[in-house]
mmCIF file of C-alpha atoms and ligand atoms in Angstrom:
data_model
loop_
_atom_site.group_PDB
_atom_site.id
_atom_site.type_symbol
_atom_site.label_atom_id
_atom_site.label_comp_id
_atom_site.label_asym_id
_atom_site.label_seq_id
_atom_site.Cartn_x
_atom_site.Cartn_y
_atom_site.Cartn_z
ATOM 1 C CA UNK A 147 -16.416 8.705 3.116
ATOM 2 C CA UNK A 148 -17.036 11.111 0.257
ATOM 3 C CA UNK A 149 -15.425 11.144 -3.171
ATOM 4 C CA UNK A 150 -15.606 13.065 -6.410
ATOM 5 C CA UNK A 151 -16.903 11.082 -9.397
ATOM 6 C CA UNK A 152 -16.073 11.474 -13.090
ATOM 7 C CA UNK A 153 -18.803 9.403 -14.643
ATOM 8 C CA UNK A 154 -17.071 8.557 -17.890
ATOM 9 C CA UNK A 155 -13.515 8.988 -19.140
ATOM 10 C CA UNK A 156 -11.854 7.857 -22.341
ATOM 11 C CA UNK A 157 -8.347 8.953 -21.288
ATOM 12 C CA UNK A 158 -7.738 7.876 -17.692
ATOM 13 C CA UNK A 159 -7.489 4.085 -18.166
ATOM 14 C CA UNK A 160 -5.448 2.856 -21.148
ATOM 15 C CA UNK A 161 -7.740 1.066 -23.589
ATOM 16 C CA UNK A 162 -10.837 1.246 -21.430
ATOM 17 C CA UNK A 163 -13.874 3.434 -20.952
ATOM 18 C CA UNK A 164 -13.686 4.173 -17.247
ATOM 19 C CA UNK A 165 -15.351 5.858 -14.339
ATOM 20 C CA UNK A 166 -12.995 7.750 -12.036
ATOM 21 C CA UNK A 167 -13.267 8.085 -8.265
ATOM 22 C CA UNK A 168 -11.185 10.894 -6.748
ATOM 23 C CA UNK A 169 -10.390 10.414 -3.063
ATOM 24 C CA UNK A 170 -9.800 13.543 -0.972
ATOM 25 C CA UNK A 171 -6.611 14.008 1.061
ATOM 26 C CA UNK A 172 -2.942 13.650 0.247
ATOM 27 C CA UNK A 173 0.289 13.305 2.209
ATOM 28 C CA UNK A 174 2.079 15.561 -0.298
ATOM 29 C CA UNK A 175 1.607 19.228 -1.175
ATOM 30 C CA UNK A 176 2.969 19.602 -4.693
ATOM 31 C CA UNK A 177 2.643 23.377 -5.280
ATOM 32 C CA UNK A 178 1.528 22.772 -8.896
ATOM 33 C CA UNK A 179 -1.260 20.328 -7.896
ATOM 34 C CA UNK A 180 -4.491 21.339 -9.629
ATOM 35 C CA UNK A 181 -6.705 19.311 -7.304
ATOM 36 C CA UNK A 182 -6.593 21.913 -4.542
ATOM 37 C CA UNK A 183 -10.158 21.242 -3.298
ATOM 38 C CA UNK A 184 -9.467 17.526 -3.050
ATOM 39 C CA UNK A 185 -6.193 17.985 -1.197
ATOM 40 C CA UNK A 186 -7.065 20.737 1.280
ATOM 41 C CA UNK A 187 -10.688 21.716 0.599
ATOM 42 C CA UNK A 188 -14.036 20.882 2.114
ATOM 43 C CA UNK A 189 -16.750 18.585 0.846
ATOM 44 C CA UNK A 190 -18.131 20.738 -1.988
ATOM 45 C CA UNK A 191 -18.828 18.603 -5.048
ATOM 46 C CA UNK A 192 -18.184 15.344 -3.206
ATOM 47 C CA UNK A 193 -20.725 12.541 -2.969
ATOM 48 C CA UNK A 194 -20.973 9.576 -0.670
ATOM 49 C CA UNK A 195 -18.832 6.634 -1.767
ATOM 50 C CA UNK A 196 -21.893 4.349 -1.720
ATOM 51 C CA UNK A 197 -23.709 6.683 -4.102
ATOM 52 C CA UNK A 198 -20.675 6.752 -6.410
ATOM 53 C CA UNK A 199 -20.417 2.961 -6.377
ATOM 54 C CA UNK A 200 -24.160 2.728 -7.053
ATOM 55 C CA UNK A 201 -23.680 4.840 -10.154
ATOM 56 C CA UNK A 202 -20.722 2.706 -11.285
ATOM 57 C CA UNK A 203 -22.850 -0.392 -10.758
ATOM 58 C CA UNK A 204 -25.660 0.993 -12.962
ATOM 59 C CA UNK A 205 -23.123 1.795 -15.693
ATOM 60 C CA UNK A 206 -21.148 -1.447 -15.538
ATOM 61 C CA UNK A 207 -22.290 -2.522 -19.030
ATOM 62 C CA UNK A 208 -20.628 0.485 -20.655
ATOM 63 C CA UNK A 209 -17.560 0.753 -18.417
ATOM 64 C CA UNK A 210 -14.460 -1.412 -18.737
ATOM 65 C CA UNK A 211 -12.865 -0.244 -15.551
ATOM 66 C CA UNK A 212 -12.674 2.211 -12.686
ATOM 67 C CA UNK A 213 -9.753 4.487 -11.861
ATOM 68 C CA UNK A 214 -9.065 5.193 -8.195
ATOM 69 C CA UNK A 215 -7.327 8.550 -8.086
ATOM 70 C CA UNK A 216 -7.020 11.503 -5.808
ATOM 71 C CA UNK A 217 -5.586 13.098 -3.805
ATOM 72 C CA UNK A 218 -3.855 9.892 -2.825
ATOM 73 C CA UNK A 219 -6.258 6.923 -2.869
ATOM 74 C CA UNK A 220 -3.945 4.643 -0.894
ATOM 75 C CA UNK A 221 -4.497 6.808 2.211
ATOM 76 C CA UNK A 222 -8.161 5.747 2.332
ATOM 77 C CA UNK A 223 -8.472 2.939 4.879
ATOM 78 C CA UNK A 224 -11.613 1.542 3.199
ATOM 79 C CA UNK A 225 -9.950 1.127 -0.198
ATOM 80 C CA UNK A 226 -9.863 -2.719 -0.109
ATOM 81 C CA UNK A 227 -13.652 -2.840 0.297
ATOM 82 C CA UNK A 228 -14.122 -0.369 -2.552
ATOM 83 C CA UNK A 229 -11.908 -2.460 -4.863
ATOM 84 C CA UNK A 230 -13.715 -5.662 -3.890
ATOM 85 C CA UNK A 231 -17.026 -4.066 -4.771
ATOM 86 C CA UNK A 232 -15.775 -2.812 -8.150
ATOM 87 C CA UNK A 233 -14.219 -6.155 -9.050
ATOM 88 C CA UNK A 234 -17.402 -7.974 -8.044
ATOM 89 C CA UNK A 235 -19.082 -5.953 -10.838
ATOM 90 C CA UNK A 236 -16.640 -7.469 -13.332
ATOM 91 C CA UNK A 237 -14.746 -4.192 -13.791
ATOM 92 C CA UNK A 238 -10.973 -3.710 -13.840
ATOM 93 C CA UNK A 239 -9.301 -1.373 -11.333
ATOM 94 C CA UNK A 240 -6.523 1.134 -11.953
ATOM 95 C CA UNK A 241 -4.761 2.965 -9.108
ATOM 96 C CA UNK A 242 -3.188 6.401 -9.600
ATOM 97 C CA UNK A 243 -0.641 6.884 -6.821
ATOM 98 C CA UNK A 244 2.244 9.085 -5.727
ATOM 99 C CA UNK A 245 4.061 5.926 -4.616
ATOM 100 C CA UNK A 246 4.837 7.026 -1.078
ATOM 101 C CA UNK A 247 2.460 4.660 0.697
ATOM 102 C CA UNK A 248 4.003 1.289 -0.166
ATOM 103 C CA UNK A 249 2.550 -0.599 2.821
ATOM 104 C CA UNK A 250 -1.020 0.144 1.669
ATOM 105 C CA UNK A 251 -0.134 -0.773 -1.912
ATOM 106 C CA UNK A 252 1.436 -4.076 -0.886
ATOM 107 C CA UNK A 253 -1.599 -4.863 1.233
ATOM 108 C CA UNK A 254 -4.100 -4.522 -1.608
ATOM 109 C CA UNK A 255 -1.789 -6.332 -4.054
ATOM 110 C CA UNK A 256 -1.393 -9.323 -1.733
ATOM 111 C CA UNK A 257 -5.064 -10.316 -2.031
ATOM 112 C CA UNK A 258 -6.484 -11.464 -5.403
ATOM 113 C CA UNK A 259 -9.795 -9.765 -4.579
ATOM 114 C CA UNK A 260 -8.176 -6.351 -4.132
ATOM 115 C CA UNK A 261 -5.178 -6.567 -6.460
ATOM 116 C CA UNK A 262 -5.343 -3.686 -8.967
ATOM 117 C CA UNK A 263 -5.157 -4.477 -12.691
ATOM 118 C CA UNK A 264 -3.095 -1.408 -13.567
ATOM 119 C CA UNK A 265 -0.992 1.140 -11.648
ATOM 120 C CA UNK A 266 0.048 4.653 -12.673
ATOM 121 C CA UNK A 267 2.946 5.971 -10.597
ATOM 122 C CA UNK A 268 3.597 9.714 -10.556
ATOM 123 C CA UNK A 269 7.304 10.528 -10.392
ATOM 124 C CA UNK A 270 7.563 14.167 -9.466
ATOM 125 C CA UNK A 271 11.156 15.064 -8.668
ATOM 126 C CA UNK A 272 14.393 13.314 -7.745
ATOM 127 C CA UNK A 273 13.617 11.025 -4.788
ATOM 128 C CA UNK A 274 16.085 12.987 -2.638
ATOM 129 C CA UNK A 275 13.843 16.082 -3.118
ATOM 130 C CA UNK A 276 10.529 14.548 -2.016
ATOM 131 C CA UNK A 277 10.819 16.058 1.476
ATOM 132 C CA UNK A 278 10.221 19.424 -0.296
ATOM 133 C CA UNK A 279 6.711 18.189 -1.102
ATOM 134 C CA UNK A 280 5.627 16.795 2.254
ATOM 135 C CA UNK A 281 2.416 18.060 3.846
ATOM 136 C CA UNK A 282 3.878 17.557 7.322
ATOM 137 C CA UNK A 283 7.612 17.529 7.788
ATOM 138 C CA UNK A 284 8.816 15.262 10.552
ATOM 139 C CA UNK A 285 12.619 15.053 10.586
ATOM 140 C CA UNK A 286 12.398 11.963 12.832
ATOM 141 C CA UNK A 287 10.194 10.114 10.329
ATOM 142 C CA UNK A 288 11.561 6.657 9.521
ATOM 143 C CA UNK A 289 11.491 5.539 6.784
ATOM 144 C CA UNK A 290 11.709 8.904 5.061
ATOM 145 C CA UNK A 291 9.352 9.814 2.242
ATOM 146 C CA UNK A 292 12.231 9.249 -0.225
ATOM 147 C CA UNK A 293 12.774 5.739 1.136
ATOM 148 C CA UNK A 294 9.053 5.046 0.890
ATOM 149 C CA UNK A 295 9.010 6.160 -2.740
ATOM 150 C CA UNK A 296 11.995 3.926 -3.574
ATOM 151 C CA UNK A 297 10.288 1.024 -1.838
ATOM 152 C CA UNK A 298 6.976 1.702 -3.603
ATOM 153 C CA UNK A 299 8.605 1.954 -7.026
ATOM 154 C CA UNK A 300 10.613 -1.232 -6.474
ATOM 155 C CA UNK A 301 7.452 -3.045 -5.433
ATOM 156 C CA UNK A 302 5.571 -1.880 -8.543
ATOM 157 C CA UNK A 303 8.450 -3.002 -10.769
ATOM 158 C CA UNK A 304 8.381 -6.498 -9.327
ATOM 159 C CA UNK A 305 4.590 -6.748 -8.980
ATOM 160 C CA UNK A 306 3.873 -8.084 -12.491
ATOM 161 C CA UNK A 307 0.937 -5.671 -12.586
ATOM 162 C CA UNK A 308 0.894 -3.601 -15.819
ATOM 163 C CA UNK A 309 1.949 -0.067 -14.972
ATOM 164 C CA UNK A 310 3.109 3.288 -16.273
ATOM 165 C CA UNK A 311 5.096 6.241 -14.967
ATOM 166 C CA UNK A 312 4.165 9.916 -15.308
ATOM 167 C CA UNK A 313 6.312 13.007 -14.915
ATOM 168 C CA UNK A 314 5.437 16.649 -15.485
ATOM 169 C CA UNK A 315 7.681 19.242 -17.100
ATOM 170 C CA UNK A 316 7.408 22.120 -14.605
ATOM 171 C CA UNK A 317 7.881 25.908 -14.858
ATOM 172 C CA UNK A 318 11.253 27.559 -14.203
ATOM 173 C CA UNK A 319 13.104 24.261 -14.731
ATOM 174 C CA UNK A 320 11.814 23.083 -11.357
ATOM 175 C CA UNK A 321 12.546 19.572 -12.593
ATOM 176 C CA UNK A 322 15.758 19.059 -14.550
ATOM 177 C CA UNK A 323 17.832 16.349 -16.192
ATOM 178 C CA UNK A 324 19.486 15.806 -12.790
ATOM 179 C CA UNK A 325 16.104 14.769 -11.330
ATOM 180 C CA UNK A 326 15.601 12.373 -14.252
ATOM 181 C CA UNK A 327 19.008 10.797 -13.536
ATOM 182 C CA UNK A 328 17.881 10.058 -9.981
ATOM 183 C CA UNK A 329 14.453 8.837 -11.071
ATOM 184 C CA UNK A 330 15.626 6.585 -13.890
ATOM 185 C CA UNK A 331 16.627 3.615 -11.687
ATOM 186 C CA UNK A 332 13.048 3.495 -10.355
ATOM 187 C CA UNK A 333 11.660 2.909 -13.848
ATOM 188 C CA UNK A 334 11.517 -0.297 -15.883
ATOM 189 C CA UNK A 335 10.505 -0.755 -19.534
ATOM 190 C CA UNK A 336 6.877 0.242 -18.956
ATOM 191 C CA UNK A 337 5.663 3.510 -20.507
ATOM 192 C CA UNK A 338 7.072 6.701 -18.967
ATOM 193 C CA UNK A 339 4.983 9.691 -20.022
ATOM 194 C CA UNK A 340 6.304 13.247 -19.926
ATOM 195 C CA UNK A 341 3.580 15.872 -19.903
ATOM 196 C CA UNK A 342 3.263 19.565 -19.392
ATOM 197 C CA UNK A 343 2.298 21.388 -16.225
ATOM 198 C CA UNK A 344 -0.902 23.325 -16.744
ATOM 199 C CA UNK A 345 -1.805 26.296 -14.556
ATOM 200 C CA UNK A 346 -5.238 26.878 -13.045
ATOM 201 C CA UNK A 347 -6.353 26.263 -9.495
ATOM 202 C CA UNK A 348 -2.838 25.356 -8.347
ATOM 203 C CA UNK A 349 -2.366 24.447 -4.705
ATOM 204 C CA UNK A 350 0.123 27.314 -4.476
ATOM 205 C CA UNK A 351 -1.692 30.127 -6.359
ATOM 206 C CA UNK A 352 1.696 31.643 -7.219
ATOM 207 C CA UNK A 353 2.154 28.774 -9.677
ATOM 208 C CA UNK A 354 -0.912 29.854 -11.691
ATOM 209 C CA UNK A 355 1.018 32.917 -12.866
ATOM 210 C CA UNK A 356 4.094 30.965 -13.929
ATOM 211 C CA UNK A 357 5.001 30.543 -17.554
ATOM 212 C CA UNK A 358 3.901 27.185 -18.917
ATOM 213 C CA UNK A 359 6.839 25.113 -20.142
ATOM 214 C CA UNK A 360 6.860 24.222 -23.828
ATOM 215 C CA UNK A 361 7.025 20.800 -25.436
ATOM 216 C CA UNK A 362 10.776 21.332 -25.777
ATOM 217 C CA UNK A 363 11.090 21.125 -21.969
ATOM 218 C CA UNK A 364 9.097 17.879 -21.857
ATOM 219 C CA UNK A 365 11.108 16.570 -24.798
ATOM 220 C CA UNK A 366 14.378 17.434 -23.035
ATOM 221 C CA UNK A 367 13.365 15.400 -19.974
ATOM 222 C CA UNK A 368 12.212 12.537 -22.202
ATOM 223 C CA UNK A 369 15.470 12.720 -24.152
ATOM 224 C CA UNK A 370 17.480 12.454 -20.933
ATOM 225 C CA UNK A 371 15.479 9.387 -19.905
ATOM 226 C CA UNK A 372 16.132 7.821 -23.326
ATOM 227 C CA UNK A 373 19.838 8.574 -23.000
ATOM 228 C CA UNK A 374 19.769 6.676 -19.730
ATOM 229 C CA UNK A 375 18.484 3.621 -21.587
ATOM 230 C CA UNK A 376 14.794 3.862 -20.729
ATOM 231 C CA UNK A 377 12.647 2.231 -23.392
ATOM 232 C CA UNK A 378 9.012 3.267 -22.885
ATOM 233 C CA UNK A 379 9.463 7.022 -23.207
ATOM 234 C CA UNK A 380 6.660 9.234 -24.484
ATOM 235 C CA UNK A 381 6.737 13.035 -24.354
ATOM 236 C CA UNK A 382 2.995 13.295 -24.865
ATOM 237 C CA UNK A 383 0.457 10.740 -23.607
ATOM 238 C CA UNK A 384 -3.024 11.459 -22.336
ATOM 239 C CA UNK A 385 -4.389 13.641 -19.614
ATOM 240 C CA UNK A 386 -2.364 14.190 -16.469
HETATM 241 S S1 SF4 B 14 -0.232 16.393 -7.324
HETATM 242 FE FE1 SF4 B 14 -0.915 14.423 -6.492
HETATM 243 S S2 SF4 B 14 0.613 13.935 -4.906
HETATM 244 FE FE2 SF4 B 14 0.828 16.102 -5.343
HETATM 245 S S3 SF4 B 14 -0.475 17.138 -3.826
HETATM 246 FE FE3 SF4 B 14 -1.711 16.835 -5.681
HETATM 247 S S4 SF4 B 14 -2.787 14.908 -5.332
HETATM 248 FE FE4 SF4 B 14 -1.062 14.974 -3.873
#
């Protein structure tokens, strides 16, 4: 298995200096995704997972944690072993997920040795629109991707693992207050960050030419979430 490694980050794990492992592959195809190579590309820039873990191990004195991101890290069958290894170094683990693989999430959370210390859940559009983002559409699929997201979000809420939610303001009002209304029930009082889409290397190159939304668009989404009684709203936050 190969991954991409960010050796040091001050913005990917709240309150910790972290290394970040990016796992290739994703079950979604968000057209604005700026990790095109990770989602559909080859192995350029990737290193063996053992090499990446070796580097993390050498740096364990300066790191507080490791972020497992992607792509979608929960699709990687060897994730439990990776988490065990990181935790055995005394480092905390954060998972960045799209929330649509709840079985894998529940599996790692059910074992103290693989239970993440922090989860960031990306909420992209109204759950009823997630089929628009699927890499492979199978109308017979049960449960549907929307049902999986609802299940994943409900599990995170009840997990007692510290977590946050992240939503992007997208060009051309691709996400609107109506999406926020549908997403709001998935969210508890944990932080919900609203950030701006940024063009460059988008999965759908057509999105690179789109006008970047302004802070007012992010603020409008955040305002809607506040109106709906959500407490942990932030229109800024760190890197997406
Ligand atoms: S934005 Fe995230 S969920 Fe969407 S395609 Fe990219 S890696 Fe997958």
